[in-house]
PDB file of C-alpha atoms in Angstrom:
ATOM      1  CA  MET P 161       5.774   9.302   2.158  1.00  0.00           C
ATOM      2  CA  LYS P 162       4.369   7.499   5.143  1.00  0.00           C
ATOM      3  CA  ALA P 163       6.693   4.906   6.670  1.00  0.00           C
ATOM      4  CA  TRP P 164       5.497   1.318   6.551  1.00  0.00           C
ATOM      5  CA  SER P 165       4.991  -0.223   9.964  1.00  0.00           C
ATOM      6  CA  THR P 166       5.871  -3.757  10.958  1.00  0.00           C
ATOM      7  CA  LEU P 167       2.808  -4.353  13.089  1.00  0.00           C
ATOM      8  CA  ALA P 168       1.241  -7.777  12.775  1.00  0.00           C
ATOM      9  CA  LEU P 169      -1.077  -8.161   9.808  1.00  0.00           C
ATOM     10  CA  PHE P 170      -4.573  -9.366  10.578  1.00  0.00           C
ATOM     11  CA  VAL P 171      -5.209 -12.071   8.018  1.00  0.00           C
ATOM     12  CA  SER P 172      -8.814 -12.370   6.948  1.00  0.00           C
ATOM     13  CA  LEU P 173     -10.082 -15.524   5.304  1.00  0.00           C
ATOM     14  CA  SER P 174     -13.201 -13.940   3.865  1.00  0.00           C
ATOM     15  CA  THR P 175     -14.282 -12.012   0.771  1.00  0.00           C
ATOM     16  CA  ALA P 176     -10.968 -12.288  -1.045  1.00  0.00           C
ATOM     17  CA  ALA P 177     -10.527 -14.525  -4.056  1.00  0.00           C
ATOM     18  CA  THR P 178     -12.236 -17.227  -6.024  1.00  0.00           C
ATOM     19  CA  ILE P 179     -10.322 -19.884  -7.952  1.00  0.00           C
ATOM     20  CA  LEU P 180     -11.545 -20.333 -11.515  1.00  0.00           C
ATOM     21  CA  THR P 181     -11.338 -23.557 -13.484  1.00  0.00           C
ATOM     22  CA  PRO P 182      -8.328 -23.884 -15.828  1.00  0.00           C
ATOM     23  CA  ASP P 183     -10.516 -23.706 -18.938  1.00  0.00           C
ATOM     24  CA  SER P 184     -12.313 -20.488 -17.872  1.00  0.00           C
ATOM     25  CA  VAL P 185     -10.174 -17.665 -19.228  1.00  0.00           C
ATOM     26  CA  GLU P 186      -6.555 -16.574 -19.383  1.00  0.00           C
ATOM     27  CA  VAL P 187      -5.960 -12.990 -18.263  1.00  0.00           C
ATOM     28  CA  ARG P 188      -2.986 -10.665 -18.536  1.00  0.00           C
ATOM     29  CA  GLN P 189      -4.549  -7.326 -17.619  1.00  0.00           C
ATOM     30  CA  PRO P 190      -7.098  -7.380 -14.766  1.00  0.00           C
ATOM     31  CA  TYR P 191     -10.727  -6.965 -15.824  1.00  0.00           C
ATOM     32  CA  GLU P 192     -13.983  -6.084 -14.092  1.00  0.00           C
ATOM     33  CA  PHE P 193     -15.786  -9.134 -12.720  1.00  0.00           C
ATOM     34  CA  GLY P 194     -19.389  -8.864 -11.576  1.00  0.00           C
ATOM     35  CA  GLY P 195     -21.391 -11.095  -9.294  1.00  0.00           C
ATOM     36  CA  SER P 196     -20.604 -12.606  -5.916  1.00  0.00           C
ATOM     37  CA  LEU P 197     -18.382 -15.654  -5.511  1.00  0.00           C
ATOM     38  CA  GLU P 198     -16.982 -17.656  -2.623  1.00  0.00           C
ATOM     39  CA  SER P 199     -13.506 -16.704  -1.485  1.00  0.00           C
ATOM     40  CA  ALA P 200     -10.267 -18.686  -1.297  1.00  0.00           C
ATOM     41  CA  PRO P 201      -6.511 -18.122  -1.141  1.00  0.00           C
ATOM     42  CA  ALA P 202      -4.509 -18.744  -4.301  1.00  0.00           C
ATOM     43  CA  PRO P 203      -3.499 -22.402  -4.755  1.00  0.00           C
ATOM     44  CA  VAL P 204       0.004 -23.604  -3.924  1.00  0.00           C
ATOM     45  CA  PRO P 205       1.986 -25.408  -6.665  1.00  0.00           C
ATOM     46  CA  GLU P 206       2.448 -29.106  -5.989  1.00  0.00           C
ATOM     47  CA  ASP P 207       6.254 -28.812  -6.031  1.00  0.00           C
ATOM     48  CA  ALA P 208       6.405 -25.645  -3.903  1.00  0.00           C
ATOM     49  CA  PRO P 209       8.775 -25.661  -0.903  1.00  0.00           C
ATOM     50  CA  ALA P 210       7.165 -26.395   2.459  1.00  0.00           C
ATOM     51  CA  GLU P 211       7.825 -22.840   3.659  1.00  0.00           C
ATOM     52  CA  TYR P 212       5.777 -21.301   0.839  1.00  0.00           C
ATOM     53  CA  GLY P 213       2.138 -20.543   1.626  1.00  0.00           C
ATOM     54  CA  THR P 214      -0.809 -18.420   0.533  1.00  0.00           C
ATOM     55  CA  ALA P 215      -3.576 -16.616   2.402  1.00  0.00           C
ATOM     56  CA  THR P 216      -6.035 -13.760   2.068  1.00  0.00           C
ATOM     57  CA  ALA P 217      -6.072 -10.417   3.847  1.00  0.00           C
ATOM     58  CA  THR P 218      -7.609  -6.938   3.787  1.00  0.00           C
ATOM     59  CA  LEU P 219      -6.096  -3.525   3.054  1.00  0.00           C
ATOM     60  CA  SER P 220      -4.857  -1.755   6.167  1.00  0.00           C
ATOM     61  CA  GLU P 221      -2.449   1.212   6.238  1.00  0.00           C
ATOM     62  CA  GLN P 222      -3.626   4.277   4.283  1.00  0.00           C
ATOM     63  CA  HIS P 223      -1.155   5.610   1.720  1.00  0.00           C
ATOM     64  CA  THR P 224      -1.275   8.629  -0.566  1.00  0.00           C
ATOM     65  CA  THR P 225      -0.370   8.545  -4.257  1.00  0.00           C
ATOM     66  CA  ARG P 226       1.679  11.762  -4.038  1.00  0.00           C
ATOM     67  CA  ALA P 227       5.007   9.908  -3.958  1.00  0.00           C
ATOM     68  CA  LEU P 228       4.208   7.401  -6.705  1.00  0.00           C
ATOM     69  CA  ILE P 229       6.608   7.247  -9.664  1.00  0.00           C
ATOM     70  CA  GLU P 230       5.674   5.991 -13.121  1.00  0.00           C
ATOM     71  CA  VAL P 231       6.930   2.471 -13.858  1.00  0.00           C
ATOM     72  CA  PRO P 232       9.750   2.647 -16.458  1.00  0.00           C
ATOM     73  CA  ASN P 233       8.645   1.844 -20.015  1.00  0.00           C
ATOM     74  CA  GLU P 234      10.906  -1.190 -20.331  1.00  0.00           C
ATOM     75  CA  LEU P 235       9.066  -2.805 -17.397  1.00  0.00           C
ATOM     76  CA  ALA P 236       5.559  -1.482 -18.061  1.00  0.00           C
ATOM     77  CA  ASN P 237       5.599  -2.618 -21.694  1.00  0.00           C
ATOM     78  CA  LYS P 238       5.484  -6.244 -20.583  1.00  0.00           C
ATOM     79  CA  VAL P 239       1.758  -5.887 -19.951  1.00  0.00           C
ATOM     80  CA  GLN P 240       0.770  -2.897 -22.103  1.00  0.00           C
ATOM     81  CA  GLN P 241      -1.532  -3.179 -25.097  1.00  0.00           C
ATOM     82  CA  VAL P 242      -2.592  -6.696 -24.175  1.00  0.00           C
ATOM     83  CA  GLN P 243      -6.151  -7.611 -25.053  1.00  0.00           C
ATOM     84  CA  ARG P 244      -8.331  -8.474 -22.045  1.00  0.00           C
ATOM     85  CA  ARG P 245     -11.395 -10.685 -22.064  1.00  0.00           C
ATOM     86  CA  GLU P 246     -14.479 -11.168 -19.910  1.00  0.00           C
ATOM     87  CA  ILE P 247     -15.206 -14.571 -18.377  1.00  0.00           C
ATOM     88  CA  SER P 248     -17.531 -15.130 -21.368  1.00  0.00           C
ATOM     89  CA  LYS P 249     -14.411 -14.749 -23.598  1.00  0.00           C
ATOM     90  CA  LYS P 250     -16.024 -11.805 -25.353  1.00  0.00           C
ATOM     91  CA  PRO P 251     -13.138  -9.785 -26.890  1.00  0.00           C
ATOM     92  CA  ARG P 252     -12.494  -6.290 -25.646  1.00  0.00           C
ATOM     93  CA  GLY P 253     -10.269  -3.569 -27.069  1.00  0.00           C
ATOM     94  CA  PRO P 254      -6.575  -3.136 -26.273  1.00  0.00           C
ATOM     95  CA  ILE P 255      -5.812  -1.135 -23.138  1.00  0.00           C
ATOM     96  CA  THR P 256      -2.780   0.778 -21.963  1.00  0.00           C
ATOM     97  CA  ALA P 257      -1.416   0.195 -18.485  1.00  0.00           C
ATOM     98  CA  GLN P 258      -1.142   3.177 -16.159  1.00  0.00           C
ATOM     99  CA  ASP P 259       1.194   1.758 -13.541  1.00  0.00           C
ATOM    100  CA  PHE P 260       3.157   3.558 -10.823  1.00  0.00           C
ATOM    101  CA  TYR P 261       5.363   2.437  -7.943  1.00  0.00           C
ATOM    102  CA  GLU P 262       6.677   3.438  -4.558  1.00  0.00           C
ATOM    103  CA  CYS P 263       9.536   1.950  -2.542  1.00  0.00           C
ATOM    104  CA  ALA P 264       9.430   2.094   1.253  1.00  0.00           C
ATOM    105  CA  THR P 265      11.984   4.451   2.800  1.00  0.00           C
ATOM    106  CA  SER P 266      12.062   2.927   6.291  1.00  0.00           C
ATOM    107  CA  GLY P 267      11.542  -0.379   8.040  1.00  0.00           C
ATOM    108  CA  THR P 268      13.329  -3.690   7.577  1.00  0.00           C
ATOM    109  CA  PRO P 269      12.942  -4.958   3.993  1.00  0.00           C
ATOM    110  CA  PRO P 270      12.304  -8.590   3.090  1.00  0.00           C
ATOM    111  CA  ARG P 271      15.237 -10.655   1.843  1.00  0.00           C
ATOM    112  CA  ALA P 272      15.559 -10.548  -1.938  1.00  0.00           C
ATOM    113  CA  SER P 273      16.111 -14.312  -2.113  1.00  0.00           C
ATOM    114  CA  ASP P 274      12.821 -14.928  -0.297  1.00  0.00           C
ATOM    115  CA  CYS P 275      10.958 -12.604  -2.667  1.00  0.00           C
ATOM    116  CA  ASN P 276      12.542 -14.372  -5.657  1.00  0.00           C
ATOM    117  CA  ALA P 277      11.071 -17.613  -4.307  1.00  0.00           C
ATOM    118  CA  VAL P 278       7.649 -15.957  -4.049  1.00  0.00           C
ATOM    119  CA  VAL P 279       7.785 -14.786  -7.673  1.00  0.00           C
ATOM    120  CA  SER P 280       8.842 -18.232  -8.906  1.00  0.00           C
ATOM    121  CA  ASN P 281       6.015 -19.999  -7.082  1.00  0.00           C
ATOM    122  CA  VAL P 282       3.358 -17.476  -8.149  1.00  0.00           C
ATOM    123  CA  LEU P 283       4.351 -17.889 -11.799  1.00  0.00           C
ATOM    124  CA  ALA P 284       4.360 -21.677 -11.405  1.00  0.00           C
ATOM    125  CA  THR P 285       0.740 -21.635 -10.176  1.00  0.00           C
ATOM    126  CA  ASN P 286      -0.824 -20.877 -13.602  1.00  0.00           C
ATOM    127  CA  GLN P 287      -4.247 -20.082 -12.153  1.00  0.00           C
ATOM    128  CA  ALA P 288      -7.056 -17.626 -12.919  1.00  0.00           C
ATOM    129  CA  LEU P 289      -8.514 -15.820  -9.889  1.00  0.00           C
ATOM    130  CA  VAL P 290     -11.188 -13.347  -8.843  1.00  0.00           C
ATOM    131  CA  VAL P 291     -10.347 -10.818  -6.115  1.00  0.00           C
ATOM    132  CA  ALA P 292     -13.075  -8.927  -4.245  1.00  0.00           C
ATOM    133  CA  SER P 293     -12.952  -5.158  -3.759  1.00  0.00           C
ATOM    134  CA  GLY P 294     -10.654  -4.217  -0.883  1.00  0.00           C
ATOM    135  CA  ALA P 295      -9.326  -7.764  -0.566  1.00  0.00           C
ATOM    136  CA  CYS P 296      -5.779  -9.065  -1.013  1.00  0.00           C
ATOM    137  CA  LEU P 297      -4.037 -12.316  -1.885  1.00  0.00           C
ATOM    138  CA  LEU P 298      -0.872 -13.103   0.076  1.00  0.00           C
ATOM    139  CA  PHE P 299       2.061 -15.180  -1.155  1.00  0.00           C
ATOM    140  CA  GLN P 300       4.436 -15.981   1.700  1.00  0.00           C
ATOM    141  CA  PHE P 301       7.984 -17.291   1.931  1.00  0.00           C
ATOM    142  CA  GLY P 302      10.410 -16.646   4.782  1.00  0.00           C
ATOM    143  CA  THR P 303      10.817 -12.928   5.433  1.00  0.00           C
ATOM    144  CA  CYS P 304       8.889 -11.982   2.291  1.00  0.00           C
ATOM    145  CA  TRP P 305       5.151 -11.535   1.787  1.00  0.00           C
ATOM    146  CA  GLY P 306       4.023 -10.782  -1.737  1.00  0.00           C
ATOM    147  CA  PHE P 307       0.541  -9.335  -2.172  1.00  0.00           C
ATOM    148  CA  PHE P 308      -2.020  -8.505  -4.835  1.00  0.00           C
ATOM    149  CA  CYS P 309      -5.066  -6.399  -3.895  1.00  0.00           C
ATOM    150  CA  SER P 310      -8.157  -5.128  -5.657  1.00  0.00           C
ATOM    151  CA  LEU P 311      -8.582  -1.474  -4.697  1.00  0.00           C
ATOM    152  CA  CYS P 312     -11.987  -0.339  -5.981  1.00  0.00           C
ATOM    153  CA  GLN P 313     -14.089  -3.222  -7.330  1.00  0.00           C
ATOM    154  CA  GLN P 314     -14.134  -6.980  -7.783  1.00  0.00           C
ATOM    155  CA  LEU P 315     -11.750  -7.991 -10.551  1.00  0.00           C
ATOM    156  CA  GLY P 316     -10.508 -11.007 -12.433  1.00  0.00           C
ATOM    157  CA  THR P 317      -6.828 -11.688 -13.007  1.00  0.00           C
ATOM    158  CA  ASP P 318      -4.364 -14.576 -13.123  1.00  0.00           C
ATOM    159  CA  THR P 319      -1.124 -15.603 -11.505  1.00  0.00           C
ATOM    160  CA  ASN P 320       0.876 -14.791 -14.652  1.00  0.00           C
ATOM    161  CA  PHE P 321      -0.147 -11.136 -14.329  1.00  0.00           C
ATOM    162  CA  ILE P 322       0.385 -11.128 -10.557  1.00  0.00           C
ATOM    163  CA  GLY P 323       3.808 -12.759 -10.913  1.00  0.00           C
ATOM    164  CA  SER P 324       4.800 -10.205 -13.555  1.00  0.00           C
ATOM    165  CA  GLN P 325       3.905  -7.296 -11.248  1.00  0.00           C
ATOM    166  CA  LEU P 326       5.703  -8.887  -8.305  1.00  0.00           C
ATOM    167  CA  SER P 327       8.761  -9.307 -10.505  1.00  0.00           C
ATOM    168  CA  THR P 328       8.598  -5.590 -11.348  1.00  0.00           C
ATOM    169  CA  ALA P 329       8.358  -4.664  -7.645  1.00  0.00           C
ATOM    170  CA  ASN P 330      11.294  -6.969  -6.974  1.00  0.00           C
ATOM    171  CA  THR P 331      13.381  -5.235  -9.634  1.00  0.00           C
ATOM    172  CA  LEU P 332      12.457  -1.662  -8.686  1.00  0.00           C
ATOM    173  CA  CYS P 333      12.485  -1.960  -4.895  1.00  0.00           C
ATOM    174  CA  VAL P 334      13.441  -5.236  -3.213  1.00  0.00           C
ATOM    175  CA  SER P 335      16.646  -5.701  -5.203  1.00  0.00           C
ATOM    176  CA  LYS P 336      17.667  -2.216  -4.006  1.00  0.00           C
ATOM    177  CA  GLY P 337      16.952  -2.917  -0.339  1.00  0.00           C
ATOM    178  CA  SER P 338      13.335  -1.771   0.102  1.00  0.00           C
ATOM    179  CA  ALA P 339       9.833  -3.136   0.284  1.00  0.00           C
ATOM    180  CA  GLY P 340       7.690  -1.723  -2.513  1.00  0.00           C
ATOM    181  CA  THR P 341       4.341  -1.513  -4.271  1.00  0.00           C
ATOM    182  CA  ILE P 342       3.149  -1.264  -7.877  1.00  0.00           C
ATOM    183  CA  VAL P 343      -0.197   0.548  -8.292  1.00  0.00           C
ATOM    184  CA  GLY P 344      -2.353   0.126 -11.393  1.00  0.00           C
ATOM    185  CA  GLU P 345      -4.479   3.278 -11.695  1.00  0.00           C
ATOM    186  CA  ALA P 346      -6.448   2.194 -14.787  1.00  0.00           C
ATOM    187  CA  ALA P 347      -9.795   0.569 -13.903  1.00  0.00           C
ATOM    188  CA  PRO P 348     -10.125  -1.923 -12.354  1.00  0.00           C
ATOM    189  CA  GLN P 349      -7.497  -0.520  -9.999  1.00  0.00           C
ATOM    190  CA  TRP P 350      -5.109  -2.841  -8.165  1.00  0.00           C
ATOM    191  CA  GLU P 351      -1.842  -2.918  -6.225  1.00  0.00           C
ATOM    192  CA  ALA P 352       0.890  -5.541  -5.938  1.00  0.00           C
ATOM    193  CA  GLY P 353       4.219  -5.728  -4.187  1.00  0.00           C
ATOM    194  CA  PHE P 354       6.214  -6.937  -1.215  1.00  0.00           C
ATOM    195  CA  ILE P 355       6.262  -6.273   2.520  1.00  0.00           C
ATOM    196  CA  ARG P 356       8.303  -7.765   5.334  1.00  0.00           C
ATOM    197  CA  ALA P 357       6.547 -10.800   6.870  1.00  0.00           C
ATOM    198  CA  ASN P 358       3.856  -9.701   9.360  1.00  0.00           C
ATOM    199  CA  GLY P 359       3.944  -6.108   8.100  1.00  0.00           C
ATOM    200  CA  THR P 360       0.910  -4.002   7.182  1.00  0.00           C
ATOM    201  CA  LEU P 361      -0.474  -3.775   3.668  1.00  0.00           C
ATOM    202  CA  PRO P 362      -0.386  -0.345   1.998  1.00  0.00           C
ATOM    203  CA  ASN P 363      -3.788   0.987   0.920  1.00  0.00           C
ATOM    204  CA  TYR P 364      -3.952   3.431  -2.010  1.00  0.00           C
ATOM    205  CA  ALA P 365      -7.712   3.049  -2.515  1.00  0.00           C
ATOM    206  CA  GLY P 366      -8.527   6.431  -1.008  1.00  0.00           C
ATOM    207  CA  ASP P 367      -6.647   8.227  -3.788  1.00  0.00           C
ATOM    208  CA  VAL P 368      -7.217   6.010  -6.833  1.00  0.00           C
ATOM    209  CA  CYS P 369     -10.894   5.013  -6.475  1.00  0.00           C
TER     210      CYS P 369
END
């Protein structure tokens, strides 16, 4: 597995995410989202601590899927067999998650307490979002940067789903002393996880798209 570097991350404020209105649609599994929309970082909860912030970024460091491990059933089942819907609220069939993970084996990990704060604030946001292909949302607190990226195409999701995946990455990797990434290989493909603040974002698009 390629070591994760701690080079400064170039944060891009373009082509990343669009905030949807609260009455648009609630999403658990990501879904394909067509069209072209203006971009924006995820909103910050009104009662969030001053140190918590959000931004957008682009994928950077190429990673291979060779070292990915399947997410344990007890964690993956939280989002399996959940019915997804288009923005039009047209029902679609149940889908099965195909999620894998990888924990970094080198570099300084983020503090677990900082990543816990990220998860709490993401879940408190309660917001639907659209993420452009190759773009990422950042959720920042102290030493910990949480991220959610669309790997292959523009997709719709929500902060409940993102928070759930960050919680899984926290359990599998950060709590054991490593940064880490969850990769969803079922279309529309995505990745979510944690890096040390100012680190580079892993990019699995080359293998999963």
